[in-house]
Coordinates of N, CA and C and ligand atoms in Angstrom, one line a residue:
X1 N -22.6 -9.2 -12.9 CA -21.7 -9.6 -11.8 C -21.8 -8.7 -10.6
X2 N -21.9 -9.3 -9.4 CA -22.0 -8.5 -8.2 C -20.7 -7.7 -8.0
X3 N -20.8 -6.4 -7.7 CA -19.6 -5.6 -7.5 C -19.0 -5.9 -6.1
X4 N -17.7 -6.4 -6.2 CA -17.1 -6.7 -4.9 C -16.0 -5.7 -4.6
X5 N -15.6 -4.9 -5.6 CA -14.6 -3.9 -5.4 C -15.4 -2.6 -5.0
X6 N -15.3 -2.2 -3.7 CA -16.1 -1.1 -3.3 C -15.2 0.2 -3.1
X7 N -14.0 0.1 -3.6 CA -13.1 1.3 -3.6 C -13.6 2.4 -4.5
X8 N -13.4 3.6 -4.1 CA -13.9 4.8 -4.9 C -12.7 5.5 -5.4
X9 N -12.5 5.5 -6.8 CA -11.4 6.2 -7.3 C -11.6 7.7 -7.4
X10 N -10.6 8.5 -7.1 CA -10.6 9.9 -7.2 C -9.3 10.3 -8.0
X11 N -9.3 11.5 -8.6 CA -8.2 12.0 -9.3 C -7.6 13.2 -8.6
X12 N -6.4 13.1 -8.0 CA -5.9 14.1 -7.1 C -5.2 15.3 -7.9
X13 N -5.5 16.5 -7.4 CA -4.7 17.6 -7.9 C -3.4 17.7 -7.2
X14 N -2.4 16.9 -7.8 CA -1.1 16.8 -7.1 C -0.3 18.1 -7.2
X15 N -0.7 19.1 -8.0 CA 0.0 20.4 -8.1 C -0.3 21.2 -6.8
X16 N -1.4 20.8 -6.1 CA -1.8 21.5 -4.9 C -1.5 20.7 -3.6
X17 N -1.0 19.5 -3.8 CA -0.8 18.6 -2.6 C 0.7 18.3 -2.4
X18 N 1.0 18.0 -1.1 CA 2.3 17.6 -0.8 C 2.3 16.1 -0.4
X19 N 3.2 15.3 -1.0 CA 3.2 13.9 -0.7 C 4.5 13.6 0.0
X20 N 4.3 12.9 1.2 CA 5.4 12.6 2.0 C 5.7 11.1 1.9
X21 N 7.0 10.7 1.6 CA 7.3 9.3 1.5 C 8.4 9.0 2.5
X22 N 8.0 8.0 3.4 CA 9.0 7.6 4.4 C 9.6 6.3 3.9
X23 N 11.0 6.4 3.7 CA 11.7 5.2 3.1 C 12.2 5.7 1.7
X24 N 13.4 5.2 1.4 CA 14.0 5.7 0.1 C 14.6 4.5 -0.6
X25 N 14.0 3.3 -0.5 CA 14.6 2.2 -1.2 C 13.8 1.8 -2.4
X26 N 13.8 0.5 -2.7 CA 13.2 0.1 -4.0 C 11.7 0.2 -4.1
X27 N 11.0 0.0 -3.0 CA 9.6 0.2 -3.0 C 9.2 1.7 -3.2
X28 N 10.0 2.6 -2.4 CA 9.7 4.0 -2.6 C 10.0 4.4 -4.0
X29 N 11.0 3.8 -4.7 CA 11.3 4.2 -6.0 C 10.2 3.8 -7.0
X30 N 9.6 2.6 -6.7 CA 8.5 2.1 -7.6 C 7.3 3.1 -7.5
X31 N 7.0 3.5 -6.3 CA 5.9 4.4 -6.1 C 6.2 5.7 -6.7
X32 N 7.4 6.2 -6.5 CA 7.8 7.5 -7.1 C 7.8 7.5 -8.6
X33 N 8.3 6.4 -9.2 CA 8.3 6.3 -10.7 C 6.9 6.5 -11.2
X34 N 5.9 5.8 -10.7 CA 4.5 5.9 -11.2 C 3.9 7.3 -10.8
X35 N 4.3 7.8 -9.7 CA 3.7 9.1 -9.2 C 4.2 10.2 -10.2
X36 N 5.5 10.2 -10.5 CA 5.9 11.3 -11.4 C 5.6 11.0 -12.9
X37 N 5.5 9.8 -13.3 CA 5.0 9.4 -14.6 C 3.7 10.1 -14.9
X38 N 2.8 9.9 -13.9 CA 1.4 10.4 -14.0 C 1.3 11.9 -13.6
X39 N 2.0 12.3 -12.7 CA 1.8 13.6 -12.1 C 3.2 14.3 -11.9
X40 N 3.8 14.8 -13.0 CA 5.1 15.4 -13.0 C 5.1 16.7 -12.2
X41 N 3.9 17.2 -11.9 CA 3.8 18.4 -11.1 C 3.6 18.2 -9.6
X42 N 3.8 16.9 -9.2 CA 3.6 16.6 -7.7 C 4.7 17.2 -6.9
X43 N 4.4 17.5 -5.6 CA 5.4 18.0 -4.7 C 5.7 16.9 -3.7
X44 N 7.0 16.5 -3.6 CA 7.3 15.3 -2.8 C 8.4 15.6 -1.8
X45 N 8.3 15.0 -0.6 CA 9.4 15.0 0.3 C 9.7 13.5 0.7
X46 N 11.0 13.1 0.7 CA 11.4 11.8 1.1 C 12.2 11.9 2.4
X47 N 11.9 11.1 3.4 CA 12.6 11.0 4.6 C 13.2 9.6 4.8
X48 N 14.5 9.4 4.8 CA 15.1 8.1 5.1 C 16.6 8.2 5.3
X49 N 17.1 7.4 6.2 CA 18.6 7.5 6.4 C 19.4 7.1 5.2
X50 N 18.9 6.1 4.4 CA 19.5 5.7 3.2 C 18.6 5.9 2.0
X51 N 19.0 6.7 1.1 CA 18.2 7.0 -0.1 C 18.9 6.5 -1.3
X52 N 18.3 5.6 -2.1 CA 19.0 5.0 -3.2 C 19.2 6.0 -4.3
X53 N 20.2 5.7 -5.2 CA 20.6 6.5 -6.3 C 19.4 6.7 -7.2
X54 N 18.6 5.6 -7.4 CA 17.4 5.7 -8.3 C 16.5 6.7 -7.8
X55 N 16.3 6.8 -6.5 CA 15.4 7.8 -5.9 C 15.9 9.2 -6.1
X56 N 17.2 9.3 -5.8 CA 17.9 10.6 -5.9 C 17.9 11.2 -7.3
X57 N 17.9 10.3 -8.3 CA 17.9 10.9 -9.7 C 16.7 11.6 -10.1
X58 N 15.6 11.5 -9.3 CA 14.4 12.3 -9.6 C 14.6 13.8 -9.3
X59 N 15.7 14.1 -8.5 CA 16.0 15.6 -8.2 C 16.4 16.3 -9.5
X60 N 16.0 17.5 -9.6 CA 16.4 18.3 -10.8 C 15.2 18.3 -11.7
X61 N 14.7 17.1 -12.0 CA 13.6 17.0 -13.0 C 12.2 17.3 -12.3
X62 N 12.1 17.0 -11.0 CA 10.9 17.2 -10.3 C 11.0 17.9 -9.0
X63 N 9.9 18.3 -8.4 CA 9.9 19.0 -7.1 C 10.0 17.9 -6.0
X64 N 11.2 17.5 -5.7 CA 11.4 16.5 -4.6 C 12.5 16.9 -3.7
X65 N 12.2 16.8 -2.4 CA 13.3 17.2 -1.5 C 13.6 16.0 -0.6
X66 N 14.8 16.0 0.0 CA 15.3 14.8 0.7 C 15.7 15.1 2.1
X67 N 15.3 14.3 3.1 CA 15.9 14.4 4.4 C 16.6 13.1 4.7
X68 N 17.9 13.2 4.7 CA 18.7 12.0 5.0 C 18.8 11.7 6.5
X69 N 17.7 11.2 7.0 CA 17.7 10.9 8.5 C 16.5 9.9 8.8
X70 N 16.5 9.5 10.1 CA 15.4 8.6 10.5 C 14.1 9.4 10.6
X71 N 13.0 8.8 10.4 CA 11.7 9.4 10.5 C 11.4 9.9 12.0
X72 N 10.9 11.1 12.0 CA 10.4 11.6 13.3 C 8.9 11.9 13.2
X73 N 8.2 11.7 14.3 CA 6.7 11.9 14.2 C 6.3 13.2 13.7
X74 N 7.0 14.3 13.9 CA 6.7 15.6 13.5 C 6.7 15.7 11.9
X75 N 7.4 14.7 11.3 CA 7.5 14.8 9.8 C 6.1 14.7 9.2
X76 N 5.2 14.1 9.9 CA 3.9 13.8 9.3 C 3.3 15.1 8.8
X77 N 3.6 16.2 9.5 CA 3.1 17.5 9.1 C 3.5 17.9 7.6
X78 N 4.5 17.3 7.1 CA 5.1 17.7 5.8 C 4.2 17.2 4.6
X79 N 3.3 16.3 4.9 CA 2.5 15.7 3.8 C 1.0 15.9 4.0
X80 N 0.3 16.1 2.8 CA -1.1 16.0 2.8 C -1.5 14.5 2.7
X81 N -0.7 13.8 1.9 CA -0.8 12.3 1.8 C 0.5 11.7 2.2
X82 N 0.4 10.5 2.8 CA 1.7 9.9 3.2 C 1.8 8.5 2.6
X83 N 3.0 8.2 2.2 CA 3.3 6.8 1.8 C 4.4 6.3 2.6
X84 N 4.2 5.2 3.4 CA 5.2 4.6 4.2 C 5.8 3.4 3.4
X85 N 7.1 3.4 3.2 CA 7.8 2.4 2.3 C 9.1 2.0 2.9
X86 N 9.2 1.9 4.3 CA 10.4 1.4 4.9 C 10.4 -0.1 5.0
X87 N 11.6 -0.6 5.3 CA 11.7 -2.1 5.5 C 11.4 -2.5 6.9
X88 N 10.9 -1.6 7.7 CA 10.6 -1.9 9.2 C 9.1 -1.9 9.4
X89 N 8.5 -3.0 9.7 CA 7.1 -3.0 9.7 C 6.5 -2.3 11.0
X90 N 7.3 -2.3 12.1 CA 6.8 -1.5 13.3 C 6.9 -0.1 13.0
X91 N 7.9 0.4 12.2 CA 8.0 1.8 11.9 C 6.8 2.2 10.9
X92 N 6.6 1.3 10.0 CA 5.4 1.6 9.1 C 4.1 1.8 9.9
X93 N 4.0 0.9 10.9 CA 2.8 1.0 11.7 C 2.7 2.3 12.5
X94 N 3.9 2.7 13.0 CA 4.0 4.0 13.7 C 3.6 5.2 12.8
X95 N 4.2 5.1 11.6 CA 3.9 6.2 10.6 C 2.4 6.2 10.4
X96 N 1.8 5.0 10.3 CA 0.3 5.0 10.0 C -0.4 5.6 11.2
X97 N 0.0 5.3 12.4 CA -0.7 5.9 13.6 C -0.6 7.4 13.6
X98 N 0.6 7.9 13.4 CA 0.9 9.3 13.3 C 0.0 10.0 12.3
X99 N 0.0 9.4 11.1 CA -0.8 9.9 10.0 C -2.3 10.0 10.4
X100 N -2.8 8.9 10.9 CA -4.2 8.9 11.3 C -4.5 9.9 12.4
X101 N -3.6 10.1 13.4 CA -3.8 11.1 14.4 C -3.9 12.5 13.9
X102 N -3.1 12.7 12.8 CA -3.0 14.0 12.2 C -4.1 14.2 11.1
X103 N -4.9 13.2 10.9 CA -6.0 13.2 9.9 C -5.5 13.1 8.5
X104 N -4.4 12.5 8.3 CA -3.9 12.4 6.9 C -4.1 10.9 6.4
X105 N -4.3 10.8 5.1 CA -4.5 9.5 4.5 C -3.1 8.9 4.2
X106 N -3.0 7.6 4.5 CA -1.7 6.9 4.3 C -1.9 5.6 3.5
X107 N -0.8 5.4 2.7 CA -0.6 4.1 2.0 C 0.6 3.5 2.5
X108 N 0.5 2.3 3.1 CA 1.7 1.6 3.6 C 2.0 0.6 2.4
X109 N 3.0 0.9 1.6 CA 3.2 0.2 0.4 C 3.2 -1.3 0.7
X110 N 2.5 -2.0 -0.1 CA 2.4 -3.4 -0.1 C 1.9 -4.0 1.2
X111 N 1.2 -3.2 2.0 CA 0.5 -3.7 3.2 C -1.0 -3.3 3.1
X112 N -1.8 -4.0 2.3 CA -3.2 -3.5 2.1 C -4.0 -3.2 3.4
X113 N -3.8 -4.0 4.4 CA -4.5 -3.8 5.7 C -4.2 -2.4 6.3
X114 N -3.1 -1.9 6.0 CA -2.7 -0.6 6.7 C -2.9 0.6 5.7
X115 N -3.5 0.4 4.6 CA -3.7 1.5 3.6 C -5.1 2.1 3.7
X116 N -5.1 3.4 3.7 CA -6.4 4.2 3.5 C -6.7 4.3 2.0
X117 N -5.7 4.2 1.2 CA -5.9 4.2 -0.3 C -4.8 3.3 -0.9
X118 N -5.2 2.8 -2.1 CA -4.2 2.0 -2.9 C -3.8 2.8 -4.1
X119 N -2.6 2.6 -4.6 CA -2.2 3.1 -5.9 C -2.8 2.1 -6.9
X120 N -2.9 2.6 -8.1 CA -3.5 1.7 -9.2 C -2.7 1.8 -10.4
X121 N -3.1 0.9 -11.4 CA -2.5 1.0 -12.7 C -3.2 2.3 -13.4
X122 N -2.4 3.0 -14.2 CA -3.0 4.2 -14.8 C -2.6 4.2 -16.3
X123 N -3.6 4.5 -17.1 CA -3.4 4.6 -18.6 C -3.7 6.1 -18.9
X124 N -2.9 6.7 -19.7 CA -3.1 8.1 -20.0 C -3.0 8.3 -21.5
X125 N -4.0 8.9 -22.1 CA -3.9 9.4 -23.5 C -4.2 10.9 -23.5
X126 N -3.2 11.7 -23.4 CA -3.4 13.1 -23.3 C -4.2 13.5 -22.1
X127 N -5.4 14.1 -22.3 CA -6.3 14.5 -21.2 C -7.1 13.3 -20.6
X128 N -7.1 12.2 -21.3 CA -8.0 11.1 -20.9 C -7.1 10.2 -20.0
X129 N -7.6 9.9 -18.8 CA -6.9 9.0 -17.9 C -7.8 7.9 -17.3
X130 N -7.3 6.7 -17.3 CA -8.1 5.6 -16.8 C -7.3 4.9 -15.7
X131 N -8.0 4.8 -14.5 CA -7.3 4.1 -13.4 C -7.8 2.7 -13.2
X132 N -6.9 1.8 -12.9 CA -7.3 0.4 -12.8 C -7.0 -0.2 -11.4
X133 N -8.0 -0.9 -10.8 CA -7.8 -1.5 -9.5 C -8.2 -2.9 -9.6
X134 N -7.5 -3.8 -9.0 CA -8.0 -5.2 -8.9 C -8.4 -5.5 -7.4
X135 N -8.7 -4.4 -6.7 CA -9.1 -4.6 -5.2 C -8.0 -5.3 -4.4
X136 N -6.7 -5.0 -4.9 CA -5.6 -5.7 -4.2 C -5.4 -7.1 -4.5
X137 N -6.2 -7.7 -5.4 CA -6.1 -9.1 -5.7 C -4.9 -9.4 -6.5
X138 N -4.5 -8.6 -7.5 CA -3.4 -8.9 -8.3 C -2.8 -7.7 -8.9
X139 N -1.8 -7.0 -8.3 CA -1.1 -5.9 -8.9 C -0.5 -6.2 -10.2
X140 N -0.1 -7.4 -10.4 CA 0.4 -7.8 -11.7 C -0.6 -7.7 -12.8
X141 N -1.9 -8.1 -12.5 CA -3.0 -8.0 -13.4 C -3.2 -6.5 -13.7
X142 N -3.1 -5.7 -12.7 CA -3.3 -4.2 -12.9 C -2.3 -3.7 -13.9
X143 N -1.0 -4.2 -13.7 CA 0.1 -3.7 -14.6 C -0.2 -4.2 -16.0
X144 N -0.6 -5.5 -16.2 CA -0.8 -6.0 -17.5 C -2.0 -5.3 -18.2
X145 N -3.0 -5.0 -17.5 CA -4.2 -4.3 -18.1 C -3.8 -2.9 -18.5
X146 N -2.9 -2.3 -17.7 CA -2.4 -1.0 -18.0 C -1.7 -1.0 -19.3
X147 N -0.8 -2.0 -19.5 CA 0.0 -2.2 -20.7 C -0.9 -2.5 -21.9
X148 N -1.9 -3.3 -21.7 CA -2.8 -3.7 -22.8 C -3.5 -2.5 -23.3
X149 N -4.1 -1.6 -22.3 CA -4.8 -0.5 -22.8 C -3.9 0.6 -23.3
X150 N -2.7 0.8 -22.8 CA -1.8 1.7 -23.3 C -1.5 1.4 -24.8
X151 N -1.4 0.1 -25.1 CA -1.1 -0.3 -26.5 C -2.3 -0.2 -27.4
X152 N -3.4 -0.5 -26.9 CA -4.6 -0.7 -27.8 C -5.6 0.5 -27.8
X153 N -5.6 1.4 -26.8 CA -6.4 2.5 -26.9 C -5.8 3.6 -27.9
X154 N -6.5 4.0 -28.9 CA -5.9 4.9 -29.8 C -5.6 6.3 -29.3
X155 N -4.5 6.9 -29.7 CA -4.1 8.3 -29.3 C -5.2 9.3 -29.7
X156 N -6.1 8.9 -30.7 CA -7.1 9.7 -31.2 C -8.2 10.0 -30.1
X157 N -8.1 9.2 -29.0 CA -9.0 9.4 -27.9 C -8.8 10.9 -27.3
X158 N -7.6 11.3 -27.3 CA -7.3 12.6 -26.8 C -7.8 13.7 -27.8
X159 N -7.7 13.4 -29.1 CA -8.2 14.3 -30.1 C -9.7 14.5 -30.0
X160 N -10.4 13.4 -29.8 CA -11.8 13.4 -29.6 C -12.2 14.2 -28.4
X161 N -11.5 14.0 -27.2 CA -11.8 14.7 -26.0 C -11.6 16.2 -26.3
X162 N -10.6 16.6 -27.0 CA -10.4 18.0 -27.3 C -11.4 18.6 -28.2
X163 N -11.8 17.8 -29.3 CA -12.9 18.3 -30.1 C -14.2 18.5 -29.3
X164 N -14.5 17.6 -28.5 CA -15.7 17.7 -27.7 C -15.7 18.9 -26.7
X165 N -14.5 19.1 -26.2 CA -14.3 20.3 -25.3 C -14.6 21.6 -26.1
X166 N -14.1 21.6 -27.4 CA -14.3 22.8 -28.2 C -15.8 23.0 -28.5
X167 N -16.5 21.9 -28.8 CA -17.9 22.1 -29.2 C -18.9 22.3 -28.0
X168 N -18.4 22.0 -26.8 CA -19.3 22.1 -25.6 C -20.0 23.4 -25.5
X169 N -19.3 24.5 -25.6 CA -19.9 25.9 -25.5 C -20.8 26.2 -26.6
X170 N -20.7 25.5 -27.8 CA -21.4 25.9 -29.0 C -22.9 25.5 -28.9
X171 N -23.3 24.7 -27.9 CA -24.6 24.2 -27.8 C -25.5 25.0 -26.9
X172 N -25.1 26.2 -26.6 CA -25.9 27.1 -25.8 C -26.0 26.9 -24.3
X173 N -26.8 27.6 -23.6 CA -26.8 27.6 -22.2 C -27.9 26.6 -21.6
X174 N -28.7 26.1 -22.5 CA -29.8 25.2 -22.0 C -29.1 23.8 -21.7
X175 N -29.0 23.6 -20.4 CA -28.2 22.4 -20.0 C -28.7 21.1 -20.6
X176 N -30.0 20.9 -20.5 CA -30.7 19.7 -21.0 C -30.4 19.4 -22.5
X177 N -30.6 20.5 -23.3 CA -30.4 20.5 -24.7 C -28.9 20.1 -25.0
X178 N -28.0 20.8 -24.3 CA -26.6 20.5 -24.5 C -26.2 19.1 -24.2
X179 N -26.8 18.5 -23.2 CA -26.5 17.1 -22.8 C -27.0 16.2 -24.0
X180 N -28.2 16.5 -24.4 CA -28.8 15.7 -25.5 C -27.9 15.7 -26.8
X181 N -27.5 16.9 -27.1 CA -26.6 17.1 -28.3 C -25.3 16.3 -28.2
X182 N -24.7 16.5 -27.0 CA -23.4 15.8 -26.8 C -23.6 14.3 -26.8
X183 N -24.7 13.8 -26.3 CA -24.9 12.4 -26.3 C -25.2 11.9 -27.7
X184 N -25.9 12.6 -28.5 CA -26.2 12.2 -29.9 C -24.8 12.2 -30.7
X185 N -24.1 13.2 -30.5 CA -22.8 13.3 -31.2 C -21.8 12.1 -30.9
X186 N -21.9 11.6 -29.7 CA -21.0 10.5 -29.2 C -21.6 9.1 -29.3
X187 N -22.8 9.0 -29.8 CA -23.6 7.8 -29.7 C -22.8 6.6 -30.3
X188 N -22.1 6.9 -31.5 CA -21.4 5.8 -32.2 C -20.3 5.2 -31.4
X189 N -19.8 5.9 -30.4 CA -18.7 5.4 -29.6 C -19.0 4.1 -28.9
X190 N -20.3 3.9 -28.5 CA -20.7 2.7 -27.7 C -21.4 1.7 -28.6
X191 N -21.4 1.9 -29.9 CA -22.0 0.9 -30.8 C -21.0 -0.2 -31.0
X192 N -21.5 -1.4 -31.1 CA -20.5 -2.5 -31.3 C -19.9 -2.5 -32.7
Ligands
SHN1 C1 -2.9 -3.3 -2.5 C2 -1.7 -2.5 -3.2 C3 -1.3 -1.4 -2.2 C4 -0.4 -0.4 -2.7 O1 0.8 -0.6 -2.7 O2 -0.9 0.7 -3.2 C5 -0.6 -3.4 -3.6 C6 -0.1 -4.4 -2.8 C7 1.0 -5.3 -3.1 N1 1.8 -5.2 -4.2 C8 2.6 -6.3 -4.2 C9 3.5 -6.7 -5.2 C10 3.6 -6.1 -6.5 N2 3.2 -4.9 -6.9 C11 3.4 -4.7 -8.2 C12 3.0 -3.5 -8.9 C13 2.1 -2.5 -8.6 N3 1.4 -2.5 -7.4 C14 0.5 -1.5 -7.5 C15 -0.5 -1.3 -6.5 C16 -0.8 -2.1 -5.4 N4 0.0 -3.0 -4.8 C17 -2.1 -1.9 -4.6 C18 -3.2 -2.7 -5.2 C19 -3.5 -2.4 -6.7 C20 -4.7 -3.2 -7.2 O3 -5.7 -3.3 -6.6 O4 -4.5 -3.8 -8.3 C21 0.6 -0.8 -8.8 C22 -0.7 -1.1 -9.6 C23 0.6 0.7 -8.6 C24 1.9 1.3 -7.9 O5 2.6 0.6 -7.2 O6 2.1 2.5 -8.2 C25 1.8 -1.4 -9.4 C26 1.7 -1.7 -11.0 C27 1.8 -0.4 -11.7 C28 1.9 -0.5 -13.2 O7 2.8 -1.2 -13.7 O8 1.1 0.1 -13.9 C29 4.0 -5.9 -8.7 C30 4.2 -6.1 -10.2 C31 5.5 -5.7 -10.7 O9 6.3 -5.0 -10.1 O10 5.8 -6.2 -11.9 C32 4.2 -6.8 -7.7 C33 4.9 -8.1 -7.7 C34 3.9 -9.2 -8.2 C35 2.6 -9.4 -7.4 O11 2.7 -9.8 -6.2 O12 1.6 -9.3 -8.1 C36 2.4 -7.1 -3.0 C37 3.0 -8.4 -2.7 C38 4.4 -8.1 -1.9 C39 5.0 -9.4 -1.4 O13 4.9 -10.4 -2.0 O14 5.7 -9.3 -0.4 C40 1.4 -6.4 -2.3 C41 0.8 -6.8 -1.0 C42 -0.3 -7.8 -1.0 O15 -0.9 -8.1 -2.1 O16 -0.7 -8.3 0.1
NAI2 N1 11.5 -4.5 -3.0 C1 10.5 -5.3 -3.3 O1 10.3 -5.6 -4.5 C2 9.4 -5.6 -2.3 C3 9.6 -5.2 -1.0 N2 8.6 -5.5 -0.1 C4 8.6 -5.0 1.3 O2 8.6 -3.6 1.3 C5 9.4 -3.0 2.3 C6 10.4 -2.1 1.8 O3 11.2 -2.7 0.9 P1 12.4 -2.1 0.0 O4 12.0 -0.7 -0.5 O5 12.8 -3.1 -1.0 O6 13.5 -1.9 1.1 P2 14.9 -1.1 1.0 O7 15.9 -1.8 1.9 O8 15.3 -0.9 -0.4 O9 14.5 0.3 1.6 C7 14.2 0.5 2.9 C8 14.2 2.0 3.2 O10 13.7 2.2 4.5 C9 14.5 3.2 5.0 N3 14.4 3.2 6.5 C10 14.9 2.3 7.4 N4 14.7 2.8 8.7 C11 14.1 4.0 8.5 C12 13.7 5.0 9.5 N5 13.9 4.9 10.8 N6 13.2 6.2 9.0 C13 13.0 6.4 7.7 N7 13.4 5.5 6.8 C14 13.9 4.3 7.2 C15 15.9 2.9 4.6 O11 16.8 4.0 4.8 C16 15.6 2.6 3.1 O12 15.6 3.8 2.4 C17 10.0 -4.2 3.0 O13 9.2 -4.5 4.1 C18 9.9 -5.4 2.0 O14 9.8 -6.6 2.7 C19 7.5 -6.2 -0.5 C20 7.4 -6.6 -1.7 C21 8.3 -6.4 -2.7

């Protein structure tokens, strides 16, 4: 099949990054829920005149701070990455402009045309993480695939990753030989 999804997935070190969210309603809450589920070490600032109780309940458990006021252009400096999730489309456009002028990447929640990056479905088994994108075609399909893999991928996947991590240094410093050994050891994984 011809690849039509040209997005390139990366895995962010959220412990080193600051994420700025403009808006504190239900869309912000959805983004925060999945952000902290995957990256409980993320550093987050929320700016909005009204911040829902659901958003506020993240305080205490995570590193999240709140500014109960309207967005100001200088706020953009607070984030390495920005998510705009207000109910005002002109404001979301303005946040996007500010972010791009400051060289920051932005996701305007639920407005694919205004996004530099999309969020995806994420499946985690310990150290193993799989990200899912439908190229914006169907977030519901991304959610269902996430649930399917969460249910069906065995927890042993993490055990395997840790075993392989432990044997990695045992194959010596010859890189080519090491790769061969590890490939042989894991061959059965891709057999039908
Ligand atoms: C492009 C993208 C940009 C972005 O926001 O990053 C985007 C866009 C839009 N979402 C919309 C709606 C919904 N989004 C969800 C859920 C999720 N949306 C997520 C990501 C993305 N959503 C990016 C593409 C991801 C991809 O390529 O697959 C997930 C994966 C990750 C996350 O949000 O963290 C998370 C599931 C997490 C999980 O469960 O694992 C549900 C389902 C539900 O809530 O049950 C619905 C309702 C049903 C439906 O419409 O499908 C609408 C229509 C709004 C309207 O109708 O007005 C748009 C706009 C449009 O499509 O034009
Ligand atoms: N809730 C949903 O399920 C969906 C919502 N959307 C769209 O997403 C957008 C956001 O929706 P919700 O989160 O549900 O809205 P919401 O009404 O729950 O939250 C809007 C947030 O924007 C903030 N806001 C307003 N003016 C602001 C300003 N000047 N500076 C900073 N923050 C400001 C408000 O204080 C509030 O926290 C809307 O455009 C909506 O149409 C799209 C798809 C689904």
